[in-house]
Coordinates of C-alpha atoms in Angstrom, one line a residue:
Chain A
M1 CA -0.1 -0.3 0.3
A2 CA 0.9 3.2 -0.7
P3 CA 2.0 5.5 2.2
T4 CA -0.7 8.1 3.6
T5 CA 0.1 11.2 5.3
P6 CA -0.1 10.9 8.9
A7 CA -3.4 11.8 10.2
Y8 CA -1.8 13.9 13.5
R9 CA 1.5 15.4 11.9
R10 CA 1.8 18.9 12.9
L11 CA 1.4 20.6 9.9
S12 CA 4.0 24.5 10.1
V13 CA 1.3 28.0 9.5
E14 CA 3.1 27.7 6.3
E15 CA 1.9 24.6 5.7
R16 CA -1.4 25.0 7.6
R17 CA -2.1 28.2 5.4
T18 CA -1.8 26.3 2.1
Q19 CA -3.9 23.8 3.5
L20 CA -7.2 26.1 4.6
L21 CA -6.5 28.4 1.1
T22 CA -6.6 24.9 -0.7
A23 CA -10.0 23.7 0.8
A24 CA -11.4 27.1 0.5
L25 CA -10.7 27.6 -3.2
T26 CA -12.2 24.0 -4.1
L27 CA -15.6 25.2 -2.2
F28 CA -15.6 28.7 -3.3
A29 CA -15.2 26.6 -6.9
N30 CA -18.1 24.7 -6.0
R31 CA -20.8 26.1 -4.5
A32 CA -21.7 29.5 -4.5
P33 CA -19.9 31.9 -2.0
E34 CA -23.0 32.7 -0.2
D35 CA -23.5 29.0 0.8
V36 CA -19.9 28.5 1.9
S37 CA -19.5 29.0 6.0
L38 CA -16.7 29.0 7.7
D39 CA -17.5 26.2 9.5
D40 CA -17.7 24.0 5.8
V41 CA -13.6 24.9 5.0
A42 CA -13.1 24.0 8.8
E43 CA -14.3 20.3 8.0
A44 CA -12.5 20.0 4.5
A45 CA -9.4 21.2 5.8
G46 CA -10.4 18.5 9.3
V47 CA -9.5 21.5 11.9
S48 CA -11.5 23.3 14.0
R49 CA -14.0 26.2 13.7
P50 CA -11.6 28.5 15.7
L51 CA -8.6 27.6 14.1
V52 CA -9.7 28.7 10.8
Y53 CA -10.7 32.1 12.6
R54 CA -7.1 32.4 14.1
Y55 CA -5.5 32.4 10.1
F56 CA -8.1 34.6 9.1
P57 CA -9.5 36.6 11.2
G58 CA -11.5 38.8 8.8
G59 CA -13.4 35.4 8.5
K60 CA -14.7 34.4 4.6
Q61 CA -14.6 38.1 2.8
Q62 CA -10.1 37.9 4.1
L63 CA -9.9 33.5 3.5
Y64 CA -11.6 34.2 -0.2
E65 CA -9.5 36.8 -0.8
A66 CA -6.2 35.2 0.4
A67 CA -7.0 31.7 -1.5
L68 CA -7.7 34.4 -4.5
R69 CA -4.5 36.2 -4.2
S70 CA -2.5 32.8 -3.7
A71 CA -4.5 31.1 -6.7
A72 CA -3.5 34.4 -8.7
E73 CA 0.1 34.2 -7.6
E74 CA 1.1 31.0 -8.4
L75 CA -1.3 31.9 -12.3
E76 CA 1.2 35.0 -12.8
Q77 CA 4.6 32.9 -12.5
C78 CA 3.9 31.0 -14.8
F79 CA 4.3 33.6 -17.1
D80 CA 7.8 34.5 -16.3
E81 CA 10.0 32.8 -19.2
P82 CA 13.3 34.2 -20.4
R83 CA 13.1 36.9 -23.2
Q84 CA 15.8 34.9 -25.3
G85 CA 15.5 32.3 -28.2
P86 CA 12.9 32.4 -30.9
L87 CA 9.0 33.9 -29.8
L88 CA 6.5 31.2 -30.5
P89 CA 8.1 28.3 -28.5
R90 CA 8.6 30.7 -25.7
L91 CA 4.5 31.9 -25.5
R92 CA 4.5 27.8 -25.8
R93 CA 6.3 27.1 -22.7
A94 CA 4.5 29.6 -21.3
L95 CA 1.2 28.4 -22.0
D96 CA 2.4 24.4 -21.3
R97 CA 2.8 26.7 -17.7
Y98 CA -0.5 27.8 -17.9
L99 CA -2.7 24.8 -18.7
A100 CA -0.9 22.8 -16.1
F101 CA -2.2 25.2 -13.6
V102 CA -5.3 24.6 -15.1
D103 CA -5.0 21.2 -14.8
Q104 CA -3.9 20.9 -11.3
H105 CA -6.1 23.5 -9.8
D106 CA -9.2 22.7 -11.7
A107 CA -11.8 24.0 -9.3
G108 CA -9.4 27.0 -8.0
F109 CA -9.4 27.9 -11.6
S110 CA -12.9 28.3 -12.1
A111 CA -13.1 29.4 -8.5
L112 CA -10.6 32.4 -9.1
L113 CA -12.0 33.2 -12.7
Q114 CA -15.4 33.5 -11.4
G115 CA -13.6 35.7 -8.9
G116 CA -15.9 38.7 -8.4
S117 CA -18.8 36.6 -6.8
V118 CA -18.1 37.6 -3.3
V119 CA -20.2 40.9 -1.3
E120 CA -17.0 42.5 -1.6
T121 CA -16.5 42.5 -5.2
S122 CA -14.1 45.3 -6.1
R123 CA -10.9 43.6 -4.3
T124 CA -11.8 40.2 -5.8
T125 CA -12.4 41.5 -9.5
A126 CA -9.1 43.3 -8.7
I127 CA -7.1 40.5 -8.5
V128 CA -8.3 38.9 -11.3
D129 CA -8.1 41.9 -13.8
G130 CA -4.3 42.4 -12.5
V131 CA -3.4 38.6 -13.6
R132 CA -4.9 39.3 -17.1
R133 CA -3.1 42.3 -17.0
A134 CA -0.1 41.4 -16.4
A135 CA -0.4 38.0 -19.0
A136 CA -0.7 41.4 -21.8
D137 CA 2.0 42.7 -20.5
H138 CA 4.4 39.7 -20.9
I139 CA 3.2 38.9 -24.1
L140 CA 3.9 42.8 -25.3
R141 CA 7.8 42.7 -23.7
H142 CA 8.2 39.4 -25.1
L143 CA 7.3 41.6 -28.1
D144 CA 9.4 44.2 -27.7
I145 CA 6.5 46.6 -27.4
T146 CA 7.0 49.0 -24.9
E147 CA 3.7 51.0 -26.1
P148 CA 1.6 49.1 -28.2
T149 CA -1.4 50.4 -30.8
P150 CA -4.7 50.1 -29.4
R151 CA -5.2 47.7 -32.0
L152 CA -2.0 45.5 -30.7
R153 CA -2.9 45.7 -27.5
M154 CA -6.8 45.3 -27.9
T155 CA -5.8 42.4 -29.8
V156 CA -3.4 40.7 -27.3
R157 CA -6.3 41.0 -24.6
M158 CA -8.9 39.6 -26.8
W159 CA -6.7 37.1 -27.5
I160 CA -5.9 36.4 -23.8
T161 CA -9.6 36.4 -22.9
A162 CA -10.3 33.6 -25.1
V163 CA -7.8 31.8 -23.8
E164 CA -9.3 31.8 -20.6
A165 CA -13.0 30.8 -22.0
A166 CA -10.6 27.6 -24.0
S167 CA -9.6 26.8 -20.1
L168 CA -13.1 26.9 -18.2
I169 CA -14.5 25.3 -21.4
W170 CA -12.1 22.4 -21.2
L171 CA -12.4 21.9 -17.5
D172 CA -15.8 21.5 -18.3
E173 CA -15.4 19.2 -21.6
N174 CA -13.9 16.3 -19.6
K175 CA -9.9 17.8 -21.0
Q176 CA -10.3 17.4 -24.3
P177 CA -8.9 18.2 -26.8
P178 CA -5.4 16.6 -25.5
V179 CA -3.5 19.9 -23.4
D180 CA -0.5 19.5 -26.2
E181 CA -2.9 19.8 -29.1
L182 CA -5.8 22.6 -27.2
R183 CA -1.7 24.8 -26.9
D184 CA -0.6 24.5 -30.3
W185 CA -4.1 25.8 -31.3
L186 CA -4.3 28.1 -29.1
V187 CA -0.7 29.6 -30.5
E188 CA -2.0 28.7 -33.8
Q189 CA -5.3 31.7 -33.1
F190 CA -2.9 34.3 -31.3
V191 CA -0.7 34.2 -34.8
A192 CA -4.5 34.2 -36.3
V193 CA -5.8 37.5 -35.0
L194 CA -2.5 39.2 -35.4
S195 CA -2.2 38.6 -39.0
V196 CA -5.9 39.9 -39.5
T197 CA -5.1 42.9 -37.2
A198 CA -1.6 43.5 -38.8
A199 CA -3.7 44.0 -41.8
R200 CA -4.9 47.7 -40.1
D201 CA -2.0 48.3 -38.0
P202 CA 1.8 48.9 -39.2
Q203 CA 2.5 47.9 -35.1
T204 CA 1.3 45.0 -35.4
A205 CA 2.6 44.1 -38.9
S206 CA 6.4 44.2 -38.0
V207 CA 5.4 42.0 -35.2
V208 CA 3.6 39.1 -37.3
Q209 CA 6.7 39.5 -40.2
A210 CA 8.9 39.0 -36.1
L211 CA 7.0 36.1 -35.6
A212 CA 7.2 34.5 -39.1
S213 CA 11.1 35.2 -39.5
T214 CA 12.3 34.1 -35.3
D215 CA 9.9 31.1 -36.2
A216 CA 9.3 29.9 -39.6
Chain B
M1 CA -35.6 75.2 -28.1
A2 CA -36.8 71.5 -28.5
P3 CA -39.2 70.3 -26.5
T4 CA -39.0 67.9 -22.9
T5 CA -40.1 65.9 -21.0
P6 CA -42.9 67.6 -19.1
A7 CA -41.6 67.4 -15.5
Y8 CA -44.7 66.4 -13.5
R9 CA -46.3 64.0 -16.1
R10 CA -47.3 60.7 -14.5
L11 CA -45.8 57.5 -16.3
S12 CA -47.2 54.6 -17.3
V13 CA -46.4 51.4 -14.9
E14 CA -44.5 50.2 -17.7
E15 CA -42.9 52.9 -17.7
R16 CA -42.0 53.7 -14.5
R17 CA -40.5 50.3 -14.3
T18 CA -38.3 50.8 -17.2
Q19 CA -37.4 54.3 -15.9
L20 CA -36.4 52.4 -12.5
L21 CA -34.2 49.4 -14.7
T22 CA -32.6 52.2 -16.5
A23 CA -31.4 54.3 -13.5
A24 CA -30.3 50.8 -11.4
L25 CA -28.6 49.5 -14.1
T26 CA -26.9 52.6 -14.5
L27 CA -26.0 53.0 -10.7
F28 CA -25.0 49.0 -10.9
A29 CA -22.8 50.1 -13.3
N30 CA -21.0 52.8 -11.8
R31 CA -20.2 51.7 -8.2
A32 CA -19.5 48.6 -6.8
P33 CA -23.3 46.4 -6.3
E34 CA -22.9 47.4 -2.1
D35 CA -22.3 51.0 -2.9
V36 CA -25.6 51.2 -4.1
S37 CA -29.0 51.7 -2.2
L38 CA -32.7 51.8 -2.8
D39 CA -32.5 55.1 -1.7
D40 CA -29.5 56.4 -4.5
V41 CA -32.0 54.3 -7.4
A42 CA -34.8 56.7 -5.7
E43 CA -33.0 59.5 -6.1
A44 CA -31.1 58.6 -9.7
A45 CA -35.1 57.9 -10.8
G46 CA -36.6 61.6 -9.3
V47 CA -38.8 59.1 -6.8
S48 CA -39.7 58.2 -3.6
R49 CA -38.2 55.0 -2.2
P50 CA -41.5 53.2 -1.4
L51 CA -42.5 53.7 -5.0
V52 CA -38.9 52.0 -5.8
Y53 CA -40.4 48.8 -3.0
R54 CA -43.6 49.2 -4.9
Y55 CA -42.2 47.9 -8.4
F56 CA -39.7 45.9 -6.8
P57 CA -40.8 44.4 -3.1
G58 CA -37.6 42.2 -3.3
G59 CA -36.0 45.2 -3.0
K60 CA -31.9 45.7 -4.3
Q61 CA -31.9 41.7 -5.3
Q62 CA -34.4 41.4 -7.3
L63 CA -34.4 44.9 -8.7
Y64 CA -30.7 43.9 -10.2
E65 CA -31.6 40.5 -11.1
A66 CA -35.0 42.8 -13.1
A67 CA -32.6 45.6 -15.1
L68 CA -30.2 42.9 -15.9
R69 CA -32.8 40.5 -17.5
S70 CA -34.0 43.6 -19.3
A71 CA -30.5 44.3 -20.7
A72 CA -30.2 40.8 -21.9
E73 CA -33.6 40.2 -23.9
E74 CA -32.8 43.4 -25.2
L75 CA -29.6 42.2 -26.4
E76 CA -30.7 38.7 -27.3
Q77 CA -32.8 40.7 -29.8
C78 CA -30.0 42.1 -31.7
F79 CA -28.8 38.6 -32.6
D80 CA -32.1 37.8 -34.4
E81 CA -31.2 37.8 -37.8
P82 CA -32.9 35.8 -40.7
R83 CA -31.4 33.3 -42.0
Q84 CA -31.4 33.7 -45.5
G85 CA -28.8 35.5 -48.2
P86 CA -24.9 35.4 -47.6
L87 CA -23.6 34.3 -44.2
L88 CA -20.8 36.9 -43.7
P89 CA -23.1 39.9 -43.9
R90 CA -25.9 38.0 -41.8
L91 CA -23.1 38.8 -39.4
R92 CA -22.3 41.4 -39.9
R93 CA -25.8 42.6 -39.2
A94 CA -26.1 41.1 -36.1
L95 CA -23.2 42.3 -34.9
D96 CA -24.2 46.1 -36.1
R97 CA -27.1 46.2 -33.8
Y98 CA -24.9 44.6 -30.8
L99 CA -22.5 47.1 -31.4
A100 CA -25.0 49.8 -31.0
F101 CA -26.7 48.3 -28.3
V102 CA -23.3 48.1 -26.6
D103 CA -23.2 51.9 -27.9
Q104 CA -26.0 53.1 -26.7
H105 CA -26.5 51.3 -23.1
D106 CA -22.0 52.1 -22.8
A107 CA -22.9 51.8 -18.5
G108 CA -25.5 49.2 -18.5
F109 CA -23.7 47.2 -21.0
S110 CA -20.8 46.9 -18.7
A111 CA -22.8 45.8 -15.7
L112 CA -24.8 43.9 -18.1
L113 CA -21.6 41.4 -18.6
Q114 CA -20.4 42.2 -14.8
G115 CA -23.5 40.7 -14.1
G116 CA -22.6 37.9 -11.3
S117 CA -21.3 40.8 -8.4
V118 CA -24.2 41.0 -6.5
V119 CA -25.2 39.1 -3.2
E120 CA -27.0 36.6 -4.9
T121 CA -24.6 35.3 -7.9
S122 CA -25.4 32.3 -9.4
R123 CA -29.0 33.8 -10.5
T124 CA -27.3 36.7 -12.0
T125 CA -24.7 34.5 -13.2
A126 CA -27.0 32.3 -15.5
I127 CA -28.9 35.6 -16.8
V128 CA -25.6 36.3 -18.6
D129 CA -24.4 32.7 -19.4
G130 CA -27.9 32.4 -21.2
V131 CA -26.4 35.6 -23.3
R132 CA -23.4 34.1 -24.6
R133 CA -25.3 30.6 -25.2
A134 CA -27.6 32.8 -27.2
A135 CA -25.5 34.2 -29.0
A136 CA -23.6 30.3 -29.4
D137 CA -27.0 28.6 -30.8
H138 CA -27.8 31.8 -33.1
I139 CA -24.3 31.5 -35.1
L140 CA -24.1 28.0 -35.2
R141 CA -28.0 28.0 -36.6
H142 CA -26.9 30.2 -39.5
L143 CA -24.1 27.6 -40.1
D144 CA -26.8 25.1 -40.4
I145 CA -24.8 22.9 -37.5
T146 CA -26.9 21.0 -35.1
E147 CA -24.7 19.0 -33.9
P148 CA -21.3 21.3 -33.2
T149 CA -18.4 19.3 -32.5
P150 CA -16.2 20.2 -29.7
R151 CA -14.0 21.6 -31.7
L152 CA -16.3 24.6 -33.6
R153 CA -18.5 25.0 -30.3
M154 CA -15.1 25.8 -28.5
T155 CA -14.1 28.5 -31.8
V156 CA -17.5 30.1 -31.0
R157 CA -17.8 30.5 -27.9
M158 CA -14.0 31.3 -27.8
W159 CA -14.9 34.2 -30.3
I160 CA -17.8 35.2 -28.9
T161 CA -16.2 35.9 -25.1
A162 CA -13.3 38.1 -27.5
V163 CA -16.3 40.0 -28.8
E164 CA -17.5 40.9 -25.3
A165 CA -14.0 41.8 -24.8
A166 CA -13.6 44.0 -27.2
S167 CA -16.7 45.5 -26.1
L168 CA -15.7 46.7 -22.9
I169 CA -12.2 47.4 -24.1
W170 CA -13.9 49.5 -27.0
L171 CA -15.8 51.6 -24.1
D172 CA -12.7 51.9 -21.7
E173 CA -10.7 53.6 -25.0
N174 CA -13.7 56.2 -25.9
K175 CA -15.0 53.8 -28.6
Q176 CA -12.6 53.7 -31.0
P177 CA -11.7 52.3 -33.4
P178 CA -14.4 54.1 -35.2
V179 CA -17.7 50.8 -34.8
D180 CA -17.3 49.9 -38.6
E181 CA -13.7 49.4 -38.3
L182 CA -14.4 47.4 -34.7
R183 CA -17.3 45.0 -37.0
D184 CA -15.3 44.2 -40.0
W185 CA -12.0 43.6 -37.3
L186 CA -14.7 41.0 -35.7
V187 CA -15.9 39.4 -38.6
E188 CA -12.1 39.1 -39.6
Q189 CA -11.4 37.4 -36.8
F190 CA -14.1 35.1 -37.1
V191 CA -13.1 33.8 -40.5
A192 CA -9.7 33.6 -39.2
V193 CA -10.0 31.6 -36.0
L194 CA -12.5 29.1 -37.7
S195 CA -9.9 28.7 -40.1
V196 CA -6.7 27.6 -38.0
T197 CA -9.4 25.4 -36.3
A198 CA -10.4 24.3 -39.6
A199 CA -7.2 22.1 -40.2
R200 CA -8.2 20.2 -37.2
D201 CA -12.0 19.5 -37.2
P202 CA -13.6 18.4 -40.6
Q203 CA -16.7 20.3 -39.7
T204 CA -15.1 23.1 -39.3
A205 CA -13.7 23.1 -42.3
S206 CA -16.9 22.8 -44.3
V207 CA -18.5 25.3 -42.3
V208 CA -15.0 27.5 -43.3
Q209 CA -15.8 26.4 -47.2
A210 CA -19.5 27.2 -46.7
L211 CA -18.0 30.6 -45.7
A212 CA -16.0 31.3 -48.7
S213 CA -18.2 30.0 -51.0
T214 CA -20.5 32.7 -49.8
D215 CA -19.5 35.5 -49.8
A216 CA -15.9 35.4 -51.8

């Protein structure tokens, strides 16, 4: 038999915090936030309610925001990619990490994206929007664009939203198509929508040319 | 001088309801929902708080949902388009109506799309998702597809999300580019992403062929 985690091993503060955040994310992902209580979180994590309060004295809202923030930070790390080598393989590697995150976090990922849904909403929406902005910034930096034209920026942001939608649909459809196909498909869509914009925007045209010359 | 609406004309029940819904949507669009009170709605509509309650005895949540629902219904009407003639001009006409809706409703449109943000969220999210589903169904029906492959359906849904994102960005950027350019750009993106999917999915390939043959 596989070894199991000893039931009563004392967790470090950081481990405990992570455990509570993971339990919270999973619950928020599967139920409407108003149907999740701190008791539920305590039960899912196998701890007492006072212990949850010790870690999150602000209660449910604080726990929810902390869970979102931790998922957001992890997600943003997926975008870290050295700025060297051909461009499309860089995008492919970042997408691989992103899709692995989606795959592993599953319910937690849905919770993150449906973030703006708890009582106090402006801060949680800001967390999710921050991830989207970070993704767009990373892409533009890799494309060596410091001052994007509105059309280029809009194209990149639209593609990011489409990737988000694809991820949620993919989770919904039992992770079909296979992740490698999904990743290639998304990269091809990126090039396709940039090519459409290129006809209307010289900056985007130069980006498409750079993609073609380094990645042909 | 242009004639103005007499300040004290009695509105019909329907007119009053519409007036309250419009006031509510505008408020919800510009502030976090928790910062909007029924007093604010009453003040914005120039009526008393009891009158708001007479129309919406369920209070803020009911008012919010009713406002969302009325915007959603109007939005879905944009998708109505006779199933005759070349396909891309049909899509162009539907997009023209949709973008006119976005243009006219501005703040209300943002409120609709940021829909899942009030206390009780599952129903409001369902309203917004309903509009997205309706849009996808309309498109597939026009394409004469009754049983879409997962890849085709996913492509259509991703494009719809990208259109949504584009609309919000467009409102954010003082309605630039001009609406006609935005519409053509979105149609071209639709064809481009379908063409990418066509390489992976025979059904989508036949759709792309149909688009090319009727609209070349």
